[in-house]
CSV table of C-alpha atoms and ligand atoms in Angstrom, one decimal:
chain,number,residue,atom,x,y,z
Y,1,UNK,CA,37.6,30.5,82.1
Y,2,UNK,CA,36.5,30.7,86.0
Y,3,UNK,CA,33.4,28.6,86.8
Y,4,UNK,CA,31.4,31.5,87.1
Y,5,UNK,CA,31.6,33.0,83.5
Y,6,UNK,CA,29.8,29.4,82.5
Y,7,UNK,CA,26.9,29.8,80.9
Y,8,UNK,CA,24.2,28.9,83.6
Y,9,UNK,CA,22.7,25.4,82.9
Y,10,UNK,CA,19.2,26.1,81.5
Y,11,UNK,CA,17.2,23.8,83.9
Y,12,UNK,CA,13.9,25.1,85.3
Y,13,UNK,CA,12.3,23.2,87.9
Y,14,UNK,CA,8.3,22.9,89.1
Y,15,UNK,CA,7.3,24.3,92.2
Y,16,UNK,CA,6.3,20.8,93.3
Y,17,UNK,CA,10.0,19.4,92.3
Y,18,UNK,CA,11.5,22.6,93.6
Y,19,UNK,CA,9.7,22.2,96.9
Y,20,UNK,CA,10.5,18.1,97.3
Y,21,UNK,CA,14.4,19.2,96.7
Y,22,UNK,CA,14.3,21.5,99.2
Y,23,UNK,CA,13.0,19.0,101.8
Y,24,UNK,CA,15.1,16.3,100.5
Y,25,UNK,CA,11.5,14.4,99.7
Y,26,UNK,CA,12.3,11.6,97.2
Y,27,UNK,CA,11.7,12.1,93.7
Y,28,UNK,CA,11.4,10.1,90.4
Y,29,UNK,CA,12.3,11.0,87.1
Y,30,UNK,CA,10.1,10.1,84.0
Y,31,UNK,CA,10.7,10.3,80.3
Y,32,UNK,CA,8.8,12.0,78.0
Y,33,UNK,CA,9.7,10.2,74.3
Y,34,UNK,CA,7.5,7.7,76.2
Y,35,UNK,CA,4.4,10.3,75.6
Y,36,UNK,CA,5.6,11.8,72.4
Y,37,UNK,CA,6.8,8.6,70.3
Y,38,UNK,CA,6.1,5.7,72.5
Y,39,UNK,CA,2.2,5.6,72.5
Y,40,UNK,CA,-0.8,7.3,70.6
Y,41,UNK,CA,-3.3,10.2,72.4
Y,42,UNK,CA,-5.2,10.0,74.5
Y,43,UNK,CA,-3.7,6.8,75.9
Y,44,UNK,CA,0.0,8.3,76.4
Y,45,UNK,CA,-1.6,11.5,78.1
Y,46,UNK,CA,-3.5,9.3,80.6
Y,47,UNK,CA,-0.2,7.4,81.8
Y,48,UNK,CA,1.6,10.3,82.1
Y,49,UNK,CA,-1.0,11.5,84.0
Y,50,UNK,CA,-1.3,8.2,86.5
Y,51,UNK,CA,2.3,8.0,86.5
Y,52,UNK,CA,2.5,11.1,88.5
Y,53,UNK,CA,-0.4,9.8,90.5
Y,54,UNK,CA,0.5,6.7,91.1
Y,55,UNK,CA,3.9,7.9,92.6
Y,56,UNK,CA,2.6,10.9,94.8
Y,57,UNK,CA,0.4,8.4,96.3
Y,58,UNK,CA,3.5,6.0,97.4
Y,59,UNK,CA,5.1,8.8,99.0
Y,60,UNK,CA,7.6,10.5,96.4
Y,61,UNK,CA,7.3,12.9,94.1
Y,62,UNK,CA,6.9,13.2,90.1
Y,63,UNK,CA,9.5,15.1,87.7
Y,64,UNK,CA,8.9,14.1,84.8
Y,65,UNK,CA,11.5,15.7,81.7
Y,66,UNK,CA,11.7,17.2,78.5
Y,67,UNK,CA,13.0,20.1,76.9
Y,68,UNK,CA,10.7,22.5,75.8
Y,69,UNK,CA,11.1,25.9,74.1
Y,70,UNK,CA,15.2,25.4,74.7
Y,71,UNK,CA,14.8,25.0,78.5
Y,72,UNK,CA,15.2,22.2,80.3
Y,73,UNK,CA,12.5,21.2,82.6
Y,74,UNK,CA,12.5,19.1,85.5
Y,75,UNK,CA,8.7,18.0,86.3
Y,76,UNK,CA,6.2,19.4,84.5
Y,77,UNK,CA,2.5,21.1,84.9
Y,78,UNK,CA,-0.2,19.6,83.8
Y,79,UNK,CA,-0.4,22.2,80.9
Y,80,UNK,CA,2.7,21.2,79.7
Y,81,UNK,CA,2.0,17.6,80.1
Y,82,UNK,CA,-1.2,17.9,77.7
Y,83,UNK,CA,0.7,19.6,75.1
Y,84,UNK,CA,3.1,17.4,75.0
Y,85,UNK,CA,1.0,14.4,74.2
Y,86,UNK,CA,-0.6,16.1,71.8
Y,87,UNK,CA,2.1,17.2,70.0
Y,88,UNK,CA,3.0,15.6,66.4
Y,89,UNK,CA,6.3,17.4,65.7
Y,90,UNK,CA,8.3,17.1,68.7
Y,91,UNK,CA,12.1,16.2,68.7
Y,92,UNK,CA,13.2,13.0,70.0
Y,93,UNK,CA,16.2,14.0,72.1
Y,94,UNK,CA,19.2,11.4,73.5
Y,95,UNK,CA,22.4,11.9,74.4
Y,96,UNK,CA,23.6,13.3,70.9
Y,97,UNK,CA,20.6,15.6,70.6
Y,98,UNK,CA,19.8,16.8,74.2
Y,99,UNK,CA,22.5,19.8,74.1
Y,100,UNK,CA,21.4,20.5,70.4
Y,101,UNK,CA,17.9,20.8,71.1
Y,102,UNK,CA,18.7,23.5,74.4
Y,103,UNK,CA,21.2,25.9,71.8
Y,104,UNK,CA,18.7,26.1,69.2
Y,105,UNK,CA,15.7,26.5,71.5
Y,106,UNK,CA,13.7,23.6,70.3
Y,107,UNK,CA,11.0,21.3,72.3
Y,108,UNK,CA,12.6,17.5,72.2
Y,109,UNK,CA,11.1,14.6,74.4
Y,110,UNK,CA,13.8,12.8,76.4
Y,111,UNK,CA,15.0,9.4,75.7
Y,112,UNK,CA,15.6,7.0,78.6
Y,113,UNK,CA,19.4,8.6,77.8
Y,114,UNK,CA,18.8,12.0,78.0
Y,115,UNK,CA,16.2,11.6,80.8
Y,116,UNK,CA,19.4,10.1,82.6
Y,117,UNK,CA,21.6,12.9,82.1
Y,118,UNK,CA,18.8,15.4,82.9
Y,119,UNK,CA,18.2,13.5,86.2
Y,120,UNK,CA,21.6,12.9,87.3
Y,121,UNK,CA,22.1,16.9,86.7
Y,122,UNK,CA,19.1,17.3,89.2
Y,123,UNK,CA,20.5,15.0,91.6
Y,124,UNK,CA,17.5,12.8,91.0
Y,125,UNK,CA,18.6,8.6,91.2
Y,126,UNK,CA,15.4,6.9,90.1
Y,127,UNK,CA,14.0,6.9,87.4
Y,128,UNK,CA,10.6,4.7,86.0
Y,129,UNK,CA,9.8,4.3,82.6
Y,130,UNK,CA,8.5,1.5,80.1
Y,131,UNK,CA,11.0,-0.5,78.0
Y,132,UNK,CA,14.5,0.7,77.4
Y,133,UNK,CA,16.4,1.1,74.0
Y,134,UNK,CA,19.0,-2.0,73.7
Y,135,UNK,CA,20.1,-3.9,71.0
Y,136,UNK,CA,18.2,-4.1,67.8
Y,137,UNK,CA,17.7,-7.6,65.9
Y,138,UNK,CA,20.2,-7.5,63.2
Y,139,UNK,CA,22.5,-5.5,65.1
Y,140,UNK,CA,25.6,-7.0,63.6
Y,141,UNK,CA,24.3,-5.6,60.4
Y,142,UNK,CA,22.8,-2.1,61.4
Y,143,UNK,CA,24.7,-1.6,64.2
Y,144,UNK,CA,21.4,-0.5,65.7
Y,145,UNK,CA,22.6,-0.2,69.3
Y,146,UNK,CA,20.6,2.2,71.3
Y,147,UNK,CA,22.2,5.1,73.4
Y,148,UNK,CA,20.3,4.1,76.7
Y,149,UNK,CA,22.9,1.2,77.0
Y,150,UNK,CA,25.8,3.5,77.4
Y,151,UNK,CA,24.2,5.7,79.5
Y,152,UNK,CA,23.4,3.3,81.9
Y,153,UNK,CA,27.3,2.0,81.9
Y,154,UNK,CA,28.2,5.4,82.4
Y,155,UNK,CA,25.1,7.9,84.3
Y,156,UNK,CA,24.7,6.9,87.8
Y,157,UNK,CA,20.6,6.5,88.0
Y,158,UNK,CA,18.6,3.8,89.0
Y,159,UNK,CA,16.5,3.1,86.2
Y,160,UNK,CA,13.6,0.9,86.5
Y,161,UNK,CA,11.6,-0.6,83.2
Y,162,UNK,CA,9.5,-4.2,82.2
Y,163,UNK,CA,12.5,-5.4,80.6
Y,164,UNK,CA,13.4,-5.3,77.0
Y,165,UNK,CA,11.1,-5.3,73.7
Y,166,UNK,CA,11.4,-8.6,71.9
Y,167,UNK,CA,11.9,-6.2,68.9
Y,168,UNK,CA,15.4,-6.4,70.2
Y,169,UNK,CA,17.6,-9.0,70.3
Y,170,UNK,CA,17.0,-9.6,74.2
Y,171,UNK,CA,20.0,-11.9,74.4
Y,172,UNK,CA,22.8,-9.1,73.1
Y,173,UNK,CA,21.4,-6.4,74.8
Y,174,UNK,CA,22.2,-8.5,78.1
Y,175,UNK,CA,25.3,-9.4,76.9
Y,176,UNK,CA,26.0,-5.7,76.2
Y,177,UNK,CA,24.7,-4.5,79.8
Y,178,UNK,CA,27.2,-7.1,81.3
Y,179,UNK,CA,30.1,-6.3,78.9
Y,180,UNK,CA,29.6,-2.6,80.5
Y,181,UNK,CA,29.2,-3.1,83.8
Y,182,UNK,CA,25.5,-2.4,84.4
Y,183,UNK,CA,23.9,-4.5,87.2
Y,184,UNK,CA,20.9,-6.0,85.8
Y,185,UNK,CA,18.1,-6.7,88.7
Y,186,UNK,CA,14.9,-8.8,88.4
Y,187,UNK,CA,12.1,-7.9,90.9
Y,188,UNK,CA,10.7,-10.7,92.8
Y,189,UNK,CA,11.5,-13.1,89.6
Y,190,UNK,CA,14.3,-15.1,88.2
Y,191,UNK,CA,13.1,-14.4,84.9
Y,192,UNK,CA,14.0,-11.5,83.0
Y,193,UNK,CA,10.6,-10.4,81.7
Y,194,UNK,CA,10.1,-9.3,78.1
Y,195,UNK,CA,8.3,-5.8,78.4
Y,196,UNK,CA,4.6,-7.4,77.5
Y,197,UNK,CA,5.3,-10.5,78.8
Y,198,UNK,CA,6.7,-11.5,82.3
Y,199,UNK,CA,9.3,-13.8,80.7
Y,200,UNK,CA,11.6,-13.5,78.1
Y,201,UNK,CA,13.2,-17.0,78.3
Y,202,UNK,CA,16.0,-15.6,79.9
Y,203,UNK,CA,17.3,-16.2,83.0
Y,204,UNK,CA,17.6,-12.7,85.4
Y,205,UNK,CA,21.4,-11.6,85.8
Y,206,UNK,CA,20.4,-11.0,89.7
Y,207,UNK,CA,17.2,-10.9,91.7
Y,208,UNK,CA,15.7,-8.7,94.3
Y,209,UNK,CA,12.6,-9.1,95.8
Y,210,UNK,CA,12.0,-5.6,98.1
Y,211,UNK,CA,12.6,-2.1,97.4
Y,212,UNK,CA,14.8,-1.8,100.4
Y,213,UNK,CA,17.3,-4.7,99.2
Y,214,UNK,CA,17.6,-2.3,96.2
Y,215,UNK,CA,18.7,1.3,97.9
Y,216,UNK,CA,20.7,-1.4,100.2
Y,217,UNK,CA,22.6,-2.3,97.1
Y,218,UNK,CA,22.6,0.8,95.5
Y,219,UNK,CA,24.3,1.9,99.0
Y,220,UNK,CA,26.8,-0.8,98.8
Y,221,UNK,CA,28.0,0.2,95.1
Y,222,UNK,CA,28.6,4.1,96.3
Y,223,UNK,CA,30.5,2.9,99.0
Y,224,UNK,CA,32.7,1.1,96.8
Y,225,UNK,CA,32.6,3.8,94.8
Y,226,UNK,CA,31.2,2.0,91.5
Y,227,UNK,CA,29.7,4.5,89.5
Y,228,UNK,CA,27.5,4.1,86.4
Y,229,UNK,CA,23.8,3.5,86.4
Y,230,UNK,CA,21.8,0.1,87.6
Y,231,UNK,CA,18.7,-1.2,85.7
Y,232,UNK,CA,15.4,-2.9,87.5
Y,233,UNK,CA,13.1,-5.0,85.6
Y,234,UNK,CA,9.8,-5.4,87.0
Y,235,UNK,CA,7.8,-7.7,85.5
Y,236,UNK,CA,4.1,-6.6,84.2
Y,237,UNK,CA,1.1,-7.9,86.1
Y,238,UNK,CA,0.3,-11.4,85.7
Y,239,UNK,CA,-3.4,-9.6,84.7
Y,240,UNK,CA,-2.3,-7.7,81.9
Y,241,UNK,CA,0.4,-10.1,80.2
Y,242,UNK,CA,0.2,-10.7,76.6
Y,243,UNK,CA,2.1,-14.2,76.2
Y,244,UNK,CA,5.4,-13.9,74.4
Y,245,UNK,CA,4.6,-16.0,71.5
Y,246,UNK,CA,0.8,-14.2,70.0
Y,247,UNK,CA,3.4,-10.9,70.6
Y,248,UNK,CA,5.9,-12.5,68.3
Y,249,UNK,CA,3.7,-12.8,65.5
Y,250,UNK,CA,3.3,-8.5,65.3
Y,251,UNK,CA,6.6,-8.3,66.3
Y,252,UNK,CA,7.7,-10.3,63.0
Y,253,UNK,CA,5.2,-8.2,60.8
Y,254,UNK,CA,6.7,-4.4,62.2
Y,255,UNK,CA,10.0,-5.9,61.9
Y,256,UNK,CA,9.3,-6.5,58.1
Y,257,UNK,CA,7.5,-3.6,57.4
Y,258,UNK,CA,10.3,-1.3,59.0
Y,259,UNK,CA,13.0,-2.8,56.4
Y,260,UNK,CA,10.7,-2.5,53.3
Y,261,UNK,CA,10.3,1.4,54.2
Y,262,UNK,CA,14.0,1.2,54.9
Y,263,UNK,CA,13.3,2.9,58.6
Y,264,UNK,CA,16.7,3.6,59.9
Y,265,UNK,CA,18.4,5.9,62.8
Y,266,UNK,CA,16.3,7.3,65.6
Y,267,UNK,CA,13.1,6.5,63.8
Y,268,UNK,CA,13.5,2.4,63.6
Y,269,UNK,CA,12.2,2.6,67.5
Y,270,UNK,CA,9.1,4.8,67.4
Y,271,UNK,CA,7.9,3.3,63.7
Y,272,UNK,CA,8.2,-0.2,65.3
Y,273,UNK,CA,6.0,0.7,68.3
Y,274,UNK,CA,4.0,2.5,66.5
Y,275,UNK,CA,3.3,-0.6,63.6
Y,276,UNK,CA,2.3,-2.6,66.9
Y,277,UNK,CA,0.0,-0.3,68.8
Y,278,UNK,CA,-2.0,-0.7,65.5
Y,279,UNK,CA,-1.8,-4.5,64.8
Y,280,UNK,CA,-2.7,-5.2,68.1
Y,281,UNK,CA,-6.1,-2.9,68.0
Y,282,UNK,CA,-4.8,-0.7,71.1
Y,283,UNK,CA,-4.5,-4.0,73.0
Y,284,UNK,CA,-0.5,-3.7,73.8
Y,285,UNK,CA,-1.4,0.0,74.8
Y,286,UNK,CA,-3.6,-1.6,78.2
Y,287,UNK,CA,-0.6,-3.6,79.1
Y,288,UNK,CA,1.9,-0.7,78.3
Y,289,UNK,CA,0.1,1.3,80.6
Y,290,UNK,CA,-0.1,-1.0,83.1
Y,291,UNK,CA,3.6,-1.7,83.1
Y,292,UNK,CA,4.5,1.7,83.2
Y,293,UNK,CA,2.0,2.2,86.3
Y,294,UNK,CA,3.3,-0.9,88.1
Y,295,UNK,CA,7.4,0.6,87.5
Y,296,UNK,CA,6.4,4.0,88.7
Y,297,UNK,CA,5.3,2.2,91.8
Y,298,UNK,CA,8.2,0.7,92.3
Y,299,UNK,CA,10.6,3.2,91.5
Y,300,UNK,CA,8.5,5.3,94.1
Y,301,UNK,CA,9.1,2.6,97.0
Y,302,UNK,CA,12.6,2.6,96.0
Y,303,UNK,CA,13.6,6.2,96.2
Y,304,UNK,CA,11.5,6.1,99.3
Y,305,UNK,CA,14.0,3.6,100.6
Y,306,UNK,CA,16.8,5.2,99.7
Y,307,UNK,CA,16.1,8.0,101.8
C,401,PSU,N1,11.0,1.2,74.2
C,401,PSU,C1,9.7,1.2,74.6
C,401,PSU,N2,9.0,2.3,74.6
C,401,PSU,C2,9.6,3.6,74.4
C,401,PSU,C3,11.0,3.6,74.1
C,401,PSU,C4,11.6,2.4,74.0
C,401,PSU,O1,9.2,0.1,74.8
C,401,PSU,O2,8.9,4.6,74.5
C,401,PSU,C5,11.6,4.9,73.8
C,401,PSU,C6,12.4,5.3,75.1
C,401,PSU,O3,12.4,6.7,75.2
C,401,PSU,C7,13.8,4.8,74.8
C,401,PSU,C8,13.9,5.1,73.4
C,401,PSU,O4,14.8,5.5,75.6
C,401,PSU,O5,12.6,4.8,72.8
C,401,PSU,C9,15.0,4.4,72.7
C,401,PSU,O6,15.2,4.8,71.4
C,401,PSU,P1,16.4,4.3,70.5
C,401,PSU,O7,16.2,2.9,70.3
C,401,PSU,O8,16.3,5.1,69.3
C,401,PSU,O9,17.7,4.7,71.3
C,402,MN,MN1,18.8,3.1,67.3
């Protein structure tokens, strides 16, 4: 088959997005299982919305992703954005799914994965989101390994998050990211910080402490022609840090509630978050918020830098 009997790749782009490309304006990618499974309306609406915000302001511009009605879209209206947070039936799509959901014309949020895979196909290389997928506690049981660890060995995006979840085993999910090659970079800390809490009692594999020492080492890996993605953890604001041992406590009860209902498969994550959105009384939803503000900040200043 020539190239050109291909099917064409079912990708639609905003105006704003398509505009940006054509300018060469840098851009950032956002997920959308973020708004969909990762927080409760109204809250998730308003960070998607200050998200965009937030990273117009510093200079780039917004696309954030998700499949919807079999297309693929790369940044989305405002419409769009509102129905998608209020949406209760919505398919969570990674790497496994994201083809599926195109061929049988379905709406599916993006995963960090499949947010990845939509981005690098955009030629977009930074990416801001919350927490990323990793390794669950009990792995060695479940085999619970999330799909956004691959992709970040294998999808060359820069992907910039508050760390892991302590519903993960924090330790393994390192070990895997080292194991497959992924630079893992602390901003401004040698601490890698634990999503709702700037440490995770972890030492950082590396630190950086400006956007441009970033793109300068992004630069430095093209040139030696390492592929594969790169993941930033920024740490959340001192201001809005929940310490790491009062989140431990929920943490232990979601955990136990997710293995009485037997939760298993792409549903373990979103039940967890869920469980702890409503033992904490909306409380982890401030800092989540903030987090995700203070990474799409960041990944702003570094797309900027890269130029
Ligand atoms: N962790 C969070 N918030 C989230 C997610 C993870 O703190 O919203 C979402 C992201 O979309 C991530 C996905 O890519 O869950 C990982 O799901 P799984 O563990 O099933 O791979
Ligand atoms: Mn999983």
């Amino acid at each position: 088959m020539t190239k050109h009997n291909l099917p064409q790749l079912p990708l639609a782009y905003s105006k704003e997005v398509s505009d940006a490309k054509a300018r060469g304006a840098p851009i950032v990618a956002l997920e959308s299982t973020i708004i969909t499974h990762g927080m409760p309306y109204p809250g998730n609406l308003a960070m998607a919305r200050s998200v965009e915000d937030i990273i117009r302001h510093a200079g780039a511009v917004p696309a954030t992703i998700a499949v919807i009605d079999g297309t693929l879209h790369i940044g989305l209206d405002a419409d769009q954005i509102e129905k998608l947070a209020q949406a209760t039936n919505v398919m969570k799509v990674s790497r496994a799914d994201l083809a599926f959901a195109i061929a049988e014309r379905r709406t599916g949020a993006t995963t960090v994965a499949a947010t990845m895979i939509a981005a690098a196909r955009a030629g977009i290389s930074v990416f801001a989101t919350g927490g990323i997928g990793g390794v669950h506690r009990g792995a060695e049981e479940s085999f619970d390994i999330s799909a956004d660890l691959e992709e970040l060995a294998r999808t060359g995006v820069l992907v910039v998050c508050a760390g892991a979840k302590a519903i993960l085993d924090i330790p393994k999910t390192l070990e895997v990211l080292e194991t497959r090659g992924v630079p893992v970079v602390t901003f401004g800390s040698e601490d890698f910080p634990a999503f709702w809490s700037r440490v995770s009692g972890l030492k950082s594999p590396l630190t950086l402490s400006s956007p441009e020492a970033i793109a300068n080492f992004q630069r430095t890996r093209e040139s030696l022609g390492i592929d594969g993605g790169m993941l930033i953890a920024n740490p959340v604001p001192e201001e809005f840090e929940i310490p790491r041992e009062e989140m431990e406590i929920y943490i232990g009860r979601a955990l136990a509630s997710a293995e009485r209902e037997e939760i298993a498969g792409k549903a373990v994550t979103p039940f967890l978050l869920d469980n702890i959105f409503h033992l904490t009384a909306g409380r982890s939803l401030k800092t989540n918020i903030a987090l995700v503000e203070n990474n799409a900040r960041l990944a702003a200043e570094i797309a900027v830098a890269l130029g």
